[in-house]
Amino acid sequence: MPADTTPPPAPAPLRVPVADSHTHLDMQSGTVEEALAKAASVGVTTVVQVGCDVAGSRWAAETAAAHTAVHAAVALHPNEAPRIVHGDPDGWSRQGARAAGGEAALDEALAEIDRLAALPHVKGVGETGLDHFRTGPEGMAAQERSFRAHIEIAKRHGKALVIHDREAHDDVLRVLKEEGAPERTVFHCYSGDAAMAEVCAEHGYFMSFAGNVTFKNAGHLREALAVAPLELVLVETDAPFLTPAPYRGRPNAPYLIPVTLRAMAEVKGLDEDAMAAAVSANTARAFDY
Ligand SMILES: [Zn+2]
Ligand SMILES: [Zn+2]
């Protein structure tokens, strides 16, 4: 059977407006205006648009400057840094296939992220971090060097650090400790267990939950959410990825935040208005807008 690519129906609107703390509008179909209007119609009135490479980060900054509902985060994705250094024959990134640029090319890209991070509409540096799932051993040094550079950029500009941590929990926590985490640090698409949530809580790291918290096999995420202090919890789509149940596999977009937020309220034993109010305040605090 071919995959169902029709957009899921719009959920009932939230009564208390919230933010999608992490989305990729540039990877979704339709215009930015359409996505924002559809999201606002169900109470998702703010989005954080996240860049994954130089071109995407420039676009995020421009889009945030043009729309009051959009804030930007800028970075080289953890899988982007090794491609810049070692080359990318498959052309995964928006710049397409490219030859190995070495360390100098990474420095050049980081300098542009640094420049963008200074802009007023840019509220976060990320997504950065470590991805042991997609990047093999040959790319790890470049990935970690890029992560450390992003931490430094976030601290110098006083912006939130947005972390992508895929199968790299211990190493991400280690690098944060070695470098000293910025005042505001967000684990996007939180993927750790309850024990890690306690470590994050100790350090005051925000934990942003995505649609996968609704998946049947994601008991560890619900356990983590259950122990995470309410004041550190955010919600995100990471759209177009990670569409919440029961729409798994269909295209995700910010207007589906209420589906995930309601599942989170259930885990926390809160009514949806209280959950939305907490998440809304937390997101504004995390990104300082
Ligand atoms: Zn990510
Ligand atoms: Zn992302």
mmCIF file of C-alpha atoms and ligand atoms in Angstrom:
data_model
loop_
_atom_site.group_PDB
_atom_site.id
_atom_site.type_symbol
_atom_site.label_atom_id
_atom_site.label_comp_id
_atom_site.label_asym_id
_atom_site.label_seq_id
_atom_site.Cartn_x
_atom_site.Cartn_y
_atom_site.Cartn_z
ATOM 1 C CA MET A 1 0.000 0.000 0.000
ATOM 2 C CA PRO A 2 1.435 3.440 -0.851
ATOM 3 C CA ALA A 3 2.086 5.781 2.070
ATOM 4 C CA ASP A 4 -0.769 8.114 3.002
ATOM 5 C CA THR A 5 0.569 11.570 2.203
ATOM 6 C CA THR A 6 -2.645 13.507 2.859
ATOM 7 C CA PRO A 7 -2.331 16.048 5.681
ATOM 8 C CA PRO A 8 -4.049 14.886 8.907
ATOM 9 C CA PRO A 9 -7.235 16.792 9.863
ATOM 10 C CA ALA A 10 -6.896 19.878 12.067
ATOM 11 C CA PRO A 11 -7.378 19.040 15.766
ATOM 12 C CA ALA A 12 -9.773 20.981 17.996
ATOM 13 C CA PRO A 13 -8.232 24.380 18.830
ATOM 14 C CA LEU A 14 -6.382 24.918 22.100
ATOM 15 C CA ARG A 15 -7.963 27.509 24.391
ATOM 16 C CA VAL A 16 -4.543 28.635 25.643
ATOM 17 C CA PRO A 17 -2.110 29.446 22.802
ATOM 18 C CA VAL A 18 1.261 27.691 22.650
ATOM 19 C CA ALA A 19 4.465 27.682 20.603
ATOM 20 C CA ASP A 20 5.908 24.942 18.441
ATOM 21 C CA SER A 21 9.433 25.090 19.859
ATOM 22 C CA HIS A 22 11.101 23.383 16.879
ATOM 23 C CA THR A 23 9.954 23.177 13.284
ATOM 24 C CA HIS A 24 11.333 23.157 9.747
ATOM 25 C CA LEU A 25 8.853 25.161 7.638
ATOM 26 C CA ASP A 26 11.283 25.061 4.711
ATOM 27 C CA MET A 27 10.861 21.274 4.477
ATOM 28 C CA GLN A 28 7.045 21.385 4.552
ATOM 29 C CA SER A 29 4.658 21.862 1.639
ATOM 30 C CA GLY A 30 2.758 25.137 1.171
ATOM 31 C CA THR A 31 3.796 28.673 2.007
ATOM 32 C CA VAL A 32 4.977 30.023 5.360
ATOM 33 C CA GLU A 33 1.824 32.175 5.526
ATOM 34 C CA GLU A 34 -0.411 29.113 5.029
ATOM 35 C CA ALA A 35 1.438 27.130 7.693
ATOM 36 C CA LEU A 36 1.268 30.004 10.212
ATOM 37 C CA ALA A 37 -2.430 30.659 9.543
ATOM 38 C CA LYS A 38 -3.338 26.982 9.907
ATOM 39 C CA ALA A 39 -1.299 26.730 13.118
ATOM 40 C CA ALA A 40 -2.826 29.914 14.565
ATOM 41 C CA SER A 41 -6.328 28.602 13.815
ATOM 42 C CA VAL A 42 -5.781 25.835 16.410
ATOM 43 C CA GLY A 43 -3.949 28.003 18.955
ATOM 44 C CA VAL A 44 -0.341 27.472 17.850
ATOM 45 C CA THR A 45 0.537 31.137 17.547
ATOM 46 C CA THR A 46 4.345 31.003 17.648
ATOM 47 C CA VAL A 47 6.954 28.777 15.999
ATOM 48 C CA VAL A 48 10.708 28.456 16.290
ATOM 49 C CA GLN A 49 12.088 27.909 12.790
ATOM 50 C CA VAL A 50 15.301 25.896 12.939
ATOM 51 C CA GLY A 51 18.125 26.059 10.391
ATOM 52 C CA CYS A 52 20.277 23.004 9.653
ATOM 53 C CA ASP A 53 22.910 24.460 7.328
ATOM 54 C CA VAL A 54 24.136 27.896 6.230
ATOM 55 C CA ALA A 55 21.417 28.429 3.615
ATOM 56 C CA GLY A 56 18.679 27.143 5.946
ATOM 57 C CA SER A 57 19.934 29.323 8.785
ATOM 58 C CA ARG A 58 19.904 32.426 6.588
ATOM 59 C CA TRP A 59 16.346 31.534 5.554
ATOM 60 C CA ALA A 60 15.299 31.046 9.179
ATOM 61 C CA ALA A 61 16.676 34.467 10.130
ATOM 62 C CA GLU A 62 14.947 36.148 7.160
ATOM 63 C CA THR A 63 11.655 34.401 7.867
ATOM 64 C CA ALA A 64 11.755 35.432 11.521
ATOM 65 C CA ALA A 65 12.469 39.026 10.523
ATOM 66 C CA ALA A 66 9.426 38.979 8.215
ATOM 67 C CA HIS A 67 6.890 37.335 10.593
ATOM 68 C CA THR A 68 6.244 38.244 14.224
ATOM 69 C CA ALA A 69 4.993 34.682 14.878
ATOM 70 C CA VAL A 70 8.373 33.213 13.894
ATOM 71 C CA HIS A 71 11.597 33.101 15.893
ATOM 72 C CA ALA A 72 14.765 31.656 14.401
ATOM 73 C CA ALA A 73 17.467 29.253 15.501
ATOM 74 C CA VAL A 74 20.611 28.967 13.385
ATOM 75 C CA ALA A 75 23.225 26.233 13.157
ATOM 76 C CA LEU A 76 24.973 23.537 11.239
ATOM 77 C CA HIS A 77 23.155 20.277 12.012
ATOM 78 C CA PRO A 78 25.350 17.620 13.655
ATOM 79 C CA ASN A 79 25.200 15.642 10.408
ATOM 80 C CA GLU A 80 26.035 18.731 8.346
ATOM 81 C CA ALA A 81 29.419 19.498 9.956
ATOM 82 C CA PRO A 82 31.072 16.220 8.846
ATOM 83 C CA ARG A 83 29.694 16.727 5.315
ATOM 84 C CA ILE A 84 31.329 20.129 5.089
ATOM 85 C CA VAL A 85 34.679 18.723 6.196
ATOM 86 C CA HIS A 86 34.658 15.333 4.476
ATOM 87 C CA GLY A 87 32.401 15.971 1.484
ATOM 88 C CA ASP A 88 28.873 14.925 0.651
ATOM 89 C CA PRO A 89 28.562 12.922 -2.547
ATOM 90 C CA ASP A 90 24.868 12.255 -1.901
ATOM 91 C CA GLY A 91 23.969 15.934 -1.586
ATOM 92 C CA TRP A 92 21.722 15.523 1.465
ATOM 93 C CA SER A 93 21.986 19.178 2.397
ATOM 94 C CA ARG A 94 20.289 21.963 0.460
ATOM 95 C CA GLN A 95 23.594 23.021 -1.055
ATOM 96 C CA GLY A 96 23.622 19.676 -2.835
ATOM 97 C CA ALA A 97 26.551 17.414 -3.561
ATOM 98 C CA ARG A 98 29.869 18.938 -2.708
ATOM 99 C CA ALA A 99 33.509 18.065 -2.332
ATOM 100 C CA ALA A 100 35.395 17.811 0.930
ATOM 101 C CA GLY A 101 36.096 21.323 2.180
ATOM 102 C CA GLY A 102 38.234 20.392 5.155
ATOM 103 C CA GLU A 103 38.502 22.238 8.432
ATOM 104 C CA ALA A 104 38.741 25.629 6.709
ATOM 105 C CA ALA A 105 35.291 25.170 5.137
ATOM 106 C CA LEU A 106 33.838 24.300 8.542
ATOM 107 C CA ASP A 107 35.398 27.433 10.056
ATOM 108 C CA GLU A 108 33.925 29.531 7.263
ATOM 109 C CA ALA A 109 30.448 28.061 7.801
ATOM 110 C CA LEU A 110 30.726 28.577 11.569
ATOM 111 C CA ALA A 111 31.682 32.225 11.022
ATOM 112 C CA GLU A 112 28.443 32.735 9.093
ATOM 113 C CA ILE A 113 26.423 31.049 11.890
ATOM 114 C CA ASP A 114 28.170 33.354 14.349
ATOM 115 C CA ARG A 115 27.173 36.390 12.256
ATOM 116 C CA LEU A 116 23.534 35.223 12.040
ATOM 117 C CA ALA A 117 23.413 34.430 15.769
ATOM 118 C CA ALA A 118 23.899 38.127 16.523
ATOM 119 C CA LEU A 119 20.662 39.128 14.738
ATOM 120 C CA PRO A 120 17.756 40.203 16.974
ATOM 121 C CA HIS A 121 15.196 37.784 15.491
ATOM 122 C CA VAL A 122 17.537 34.843 16.041
ATOM 123 C CA LYS A 123 16.710 33.500 19.492
ATOM 124 C CA GLY A 124 18.580 30.207 19.411
ATOM 125 C CA VAL A 125 21.776 28.519 18.265
ATOM 126 C CA GLY A 126 20.924 25.056 17.028
ATOM 127 C CA GLU A 127 20.159 22.485 16.145
ATOM 128 C CA THR A 128 23.605 21.338 17.112
ATOM 129 C CA GLY A 129 24.829 18.439 19.183
ATOM 130 C CA LEU A 130 25.794 14.874 18.377
ATOM 131 C CA ASP A 131 24.226 12.220 16.170
ATOM 132 C CA HIS A 132 25.815 8.802 16.512
ATOM 133 C CA PHE A 133 22.993 7.283 14.440
ATOM 134 C CA ARG A 134 23.654 8.954 11.084
ATOM 135 C CA THR A 135 27.283 10.014 11.427
ATOM 136 C CA GLY A 136 29.869 7.241 11.491
ATOM 137 C CA PRO A 137 33.183 7.192 13.364
ATOM 138 C CA GLU A 138 34.992 9.074 10.562
ATOM 139 C CA GLY A 139 32.756 12.117 11.058
ATOM 140 C CA MET A 140 32.718 12.283 14.848
ATOM 141 C CA ALA A 141 35.660 14.624 15.337
ATOM 142 C CA ALA A 142 34.171 17.224 12.984
ATOM 143 C CA GLN A 143 30.778 16.816 14.634
ATOM 144 C CA GLU A 144 32.117 17.350 18.127
ATOM 145 C CA ARG A 145 34.255 20.330 17.089
ATOM 146 C CA SER A 146 31.190 21.919 15.510
ATOM 147 C CA PHE A 147 29.101 21.250 18.651
ATOM 148 C CA ARG A 148 31.722 22.919 20.869
ATOM 149 C CA ALA A 149 31.872 25.925 18.549
ATOM 150 C CA HIS A 150 28.075 26.306 18.652
ATOM 151 C CA ILE A 151 28.078 26.227 22.466
ATOM 152 C CA GLU A 152 30.632 29.039 22.462
ATOM 153 C CA ILE A 153 28.589 31.060 19.935
ATOM 154 C CA ALA A 154 25.377 30.630 21.977
ATOM 155 C CA LYS A 155 27.089 31.785 25.169
ATOM 156 C CA ARG A 156 28.781 34.778 23.566
ATOM 157 C CA HIS A 157 25.512 36.032 22.048
ATOM 158 C CA GLY A 158 23.332 35.087 25.044
ATOM 159 C CA LYS A 159 21.072 32.868 22.908
ATOM 160 C CA ALA A 160 19.404 29.561 23.744
ATOM 161 C CA LEU A 161 21.317 26.427 22.757
ATOM 162 C CA VAL A 162 19.161 23.908 20.865
ATOM 163 C CA ILE A 163 20.510 20.380 21.142
ATOM 164 C CA HIS A 164 20.012 17.503 18.729
ATOM 165 C CA ASP A 165 20.959 14.313 20.599
ATOM 166 C CA ARG A 166 20.518 11.101 18.670
ATOM 167 C CA GLU A 167 21.877 8.020 20.408
ATOM 168 C CA ALA A 168 24.550 10.207 21.982
ATOM 169 C CA HIS A 169 23.179 11.067 25.452
ATOM 170 C CA ASP A 170 26.380 10.515 27.460
ATOM 171 C CA ASP A 171 28.623 12.324 25.003
ATOM 172 C CA VAL A 172 26.241 15.296 24.708
ATOM 173 C CA LEU A 173 26.105 15.654 28.498
ATOM 174 C CA ARG A 174 29.902 15.277 28.693
ATOM 175 C CA VAL A 175 30.593 18.018 26.116
ATOM 176 C CA LEU A 176 28.085 20.353 27.792
ATOM 177 C CA LYS A 177 29.854 19.818 31.093
ATOM 178 C CA GLU A 178 33.315 20.330 29.591
ATOM 179 C CA GLU A 179 32.368 23.526 27.734
ATOM 180 C CA GLY A 180 29.918 24.847 30.326
ATOM 181 C CA ALA A 181 26.334 24.986 29.073
ATOM 182 C CA PRO A 182 24.714 28.317 28.167
ATOM 183 C CA GLU A 183 22.200 29.716 30.623
ATOM 184 C CA ARG A 184 19.327 28.370 28.494
ATOM 185 C CA THR A 185 19.739 24.932 26.900
ATOM 186 C CA VAL A 186 16.971 22.965 25.154
ATOM 187 C CA PHE A 187 17.097 19.254 24.350
ATOM 188 C CA HIS A 188 14.988 19.187 21.191
ATOM 189 C CA CYS A 189 13.042 15.995 20.444
ATOM 190 C CA TYR A 190 13.965 14.762 23.913
ATOM 191 C CA SER A 191 14.924 11.117 23.536
ATOM 192 C CA GLY A 192 16.380 10.104 26.897
ATOM 193 C CA ASP A 193 14.818 8.060 29.670
ATOM 194 C CA ALA A 194 13.609 9.081 33.130
ATOM 195 C CA ALA A 195 17.097 8.872 34.644
ATOM 196 C CA MET A 196 18.456 11.281 32.040
ATOM 197 C CA ALA A 197 15.477 13.597 32.590
ATOM 198 C CA GLU A 198 16.572 13.849 36.213
ATOM 199 C CA VAL A 199 20.087 14.808 35.116
ATOM 200 C CA CYS A 200 18.646 17.443 32.757
ATOM 201 C CA ALA A 201 16.436 18.751 35.561
ATOM 202 C CA GLU A 202 19.431 19.071 37.885
ATOM 203 C CA HIS A 203 21.161 21.288 35.303
ATOM 204 C CA GLY A 204 18.013 23.222 34.412
ATOM 205 C CA TYR A 205 18.000 21.980 30.803
ATOM 206 C CA PHE A 206 14.672 22.308 29.006
ATOM 207 C CA MET A 207 13.212 19.112 27.519
ATOM 208 C CA SER A 208 11.168 19.541 24.354
ATOM 209 C CA PHE A 209 8.872 16.627 23.528
ATOM 210 C CA ALA A 210 7.893 15.783 19.943
ATOM 211 C CA GLY A 211 5.174 13.617 18.383
ATOM 212 C CA ASN A 212 7.050 10.424 19.175
ATOM 213 C CA VAL A 213 5.989 10.799 22.830
ATOM 214 C CA THR A 214 2.608 9.500 21.562
ATOM 215 C CA PHE A 215 4.048 6.353 19.970
ATOM 216 C CA LYS A 216 3.043 3.015 21.444
ATOM 217 C CA ASN A 217 6.655 1.876 21.871
ATOM 218 C CA ALA A 218 7.779 5.136 23.533
ATOM 219 C CA GLY A 219 7.096 4.269 27.160
ATOM 220 C CA HIS A 220 10.531 5.584 28.154
ATOM 221 C CA LEU A 221 9.645 9.043 26.794
ATOM 222 C CA ARG A 222 6.402 9.147 28.781
ATOM 223 C CA GLU A 223 8.324 8.053 31.894
ATOM 224 C CA ALA A 224 10.816 10.854 31.250
ATOM 225 C CA LEU A 225 8.007 13.372 30.787
ATOM 226 C CA ALA A 226 6.371 12.146 33.990
ATOM 227 C CA VAL A 227 9.476 12.966 36.064
ATOM 228 C CA ALA A 228 10.521 16.132 34.173
ATOM 229 C CA PRO A 229 9.738 19.287 36.206
ATOM 230 C CA LEU A 230 6.748 20.990 34.556
ATOM 231 C CA GLU A 231 8.640 24.292 34.298
ATOM 232 C CA LEU A 232 11.259 22.662 32.000
ATOM 233 C CA VAL A 233 8.856 21.009 29.534
ATOM 234 C CA LEU A 234 8.352 22.251 25.946
ATOM 235 C CA VAL A 235 6.426 20.833 22.970
ATOM 236 C CA GLU A 236 7.512 20.698 19.335
ATOM 237 C CA THR A 237 6.656 19.082 16.021
ATOM 238 C CA ASP A 238 10.109 18.764 14.419
ATOM 239 C CA ALA A 239 7.848 18.840 11.337
ATOM 240 C CA PRO A 240 7.806 17.444 8.721
ATOM 241 C CA PHE A 241 9.110 14.546 10.846
ATOM 242 C CA LEU A 242 7.632 12.618 13.787
ATOM 243 C CA THR A 243 3.898 13.045 13.135
ATOM 244 C CA PRO A 244 2.009 12.134 16.337
ATOM 245 C CA ALA A 245 -0.246 9.083 16.608
ATOM 246 C CA PRO A 246 -2.714 8.253 15.149
ATOM 247 C CA TYR A 247 -1.300 10.015 12.080
ATOM 248 C CA ARG A 248 2.174 8.450 12.085
ATOM 249 C CA GLY A 249 3.696 8.417 8.586
ATOM 250 C CA ARG A 250 1.584 11.311 7.287
ATOM 251 C CA PRO A 251 3.052 14.825 6.864
ATOM 252 C CA ASN A 252 3.584 16.750 10.088
ATOM 253 C CA ALA A 253 3.168 20.523 10.530
ATOM 254 C CA PRO A 254 2.843 22.992 13.436
ATOM 255 C CA TYR A 255 -0.992 22.802 13.405
ATOM 256 C CA LEU A 256 -0.697 19.262 14.859
ATOM 257 C CA ILE A 257 0.862 20.492 18.141
ATOM 258 C CA PRO A 258 -2.486 20.127 20.012
ATOM 259 C CA VAL A 259 -2.422 16.350 19.398
ATOM 260 C CA THR A 260 0.949 16.004 21.145
ATOM 261 C CA LEU A 261 0.143 18.559 23.840
ATOM 262 C CA ARG A 262 -3.031 16.687 24.838
ATOM 263 C CA ALA A 263 -1.109 13.416 25.115
ATOM 264 C CA MET A 264 1.455 15.188 27.291
ATOM 265 C CA ALA A 265 -1.257 16.663 29.542
ATOM 266 C CA GLU A 266 -2.538 13.142 30.132
ATOM 267 C CA VAL A 267 0.930 11.907 31.142
ATOM 268 C CA LYS A 268 1.305 14.862 33.525
ATOM 269 C CA GLY A 269 -2.212 14.435 34.940
ATOM 270 C CA LEU A 270 -3.067 18.030 34.030
ATOM 271 C CA ASP A 271 -5.958 19.525 32.130
ATOM 272 C CA GLU A 272 -4.971 20.765 28.707
ATOM 273 C CA ASP A 273 -5.262 24.471 29.586
ATOM 274 C CA ALA A 274 -2.816 24.118 32.472
ATOM 275 C CA MET A 275 -0.420 22.127 30.295
ATOM 276 C CA ALA A 276 -0.653 24.714 27.493
ATOM 277 C CA ALA A 277 -0.115 27.625 29.887
ATOM 278 C CA ALA A 278 3.009 25.995 31.334
ATOM 279 C CA VAL A 279 4.483 25.095 27.946
ATOM 280 C CA SER A 280 3.740 28.550 26.592
ATOM 281 C CA ALA A 281 5.521 30.309 29.464
ATOM 282 C CA ASN A 282 8.423 27.836 29.348
ATOM 283 C CA THR A 283 9.039 28.348 25.619
ATOM 284 C CA ALA A 284 9.082 32.132 26.012
ATOM 285 C CA ARG A 285 11.547 31.762 28.901
ATOM 286 C CA ALA A 286 13.751 29.269 27.036
ATOM 287 C CA PHE A 287 14.095 31.458 23.947
ATOM 288 C CA ASP A 288 13.804 34.800 25.771
ATOM 289 C CA TYR A 289 11.145 36.360 23.547
HETATM 290 ZN ZN ZN B 1 17.116 17.151 15.381
HETATM 291 ZN ZN ZN B 2 14.974 19.438 13.727
#
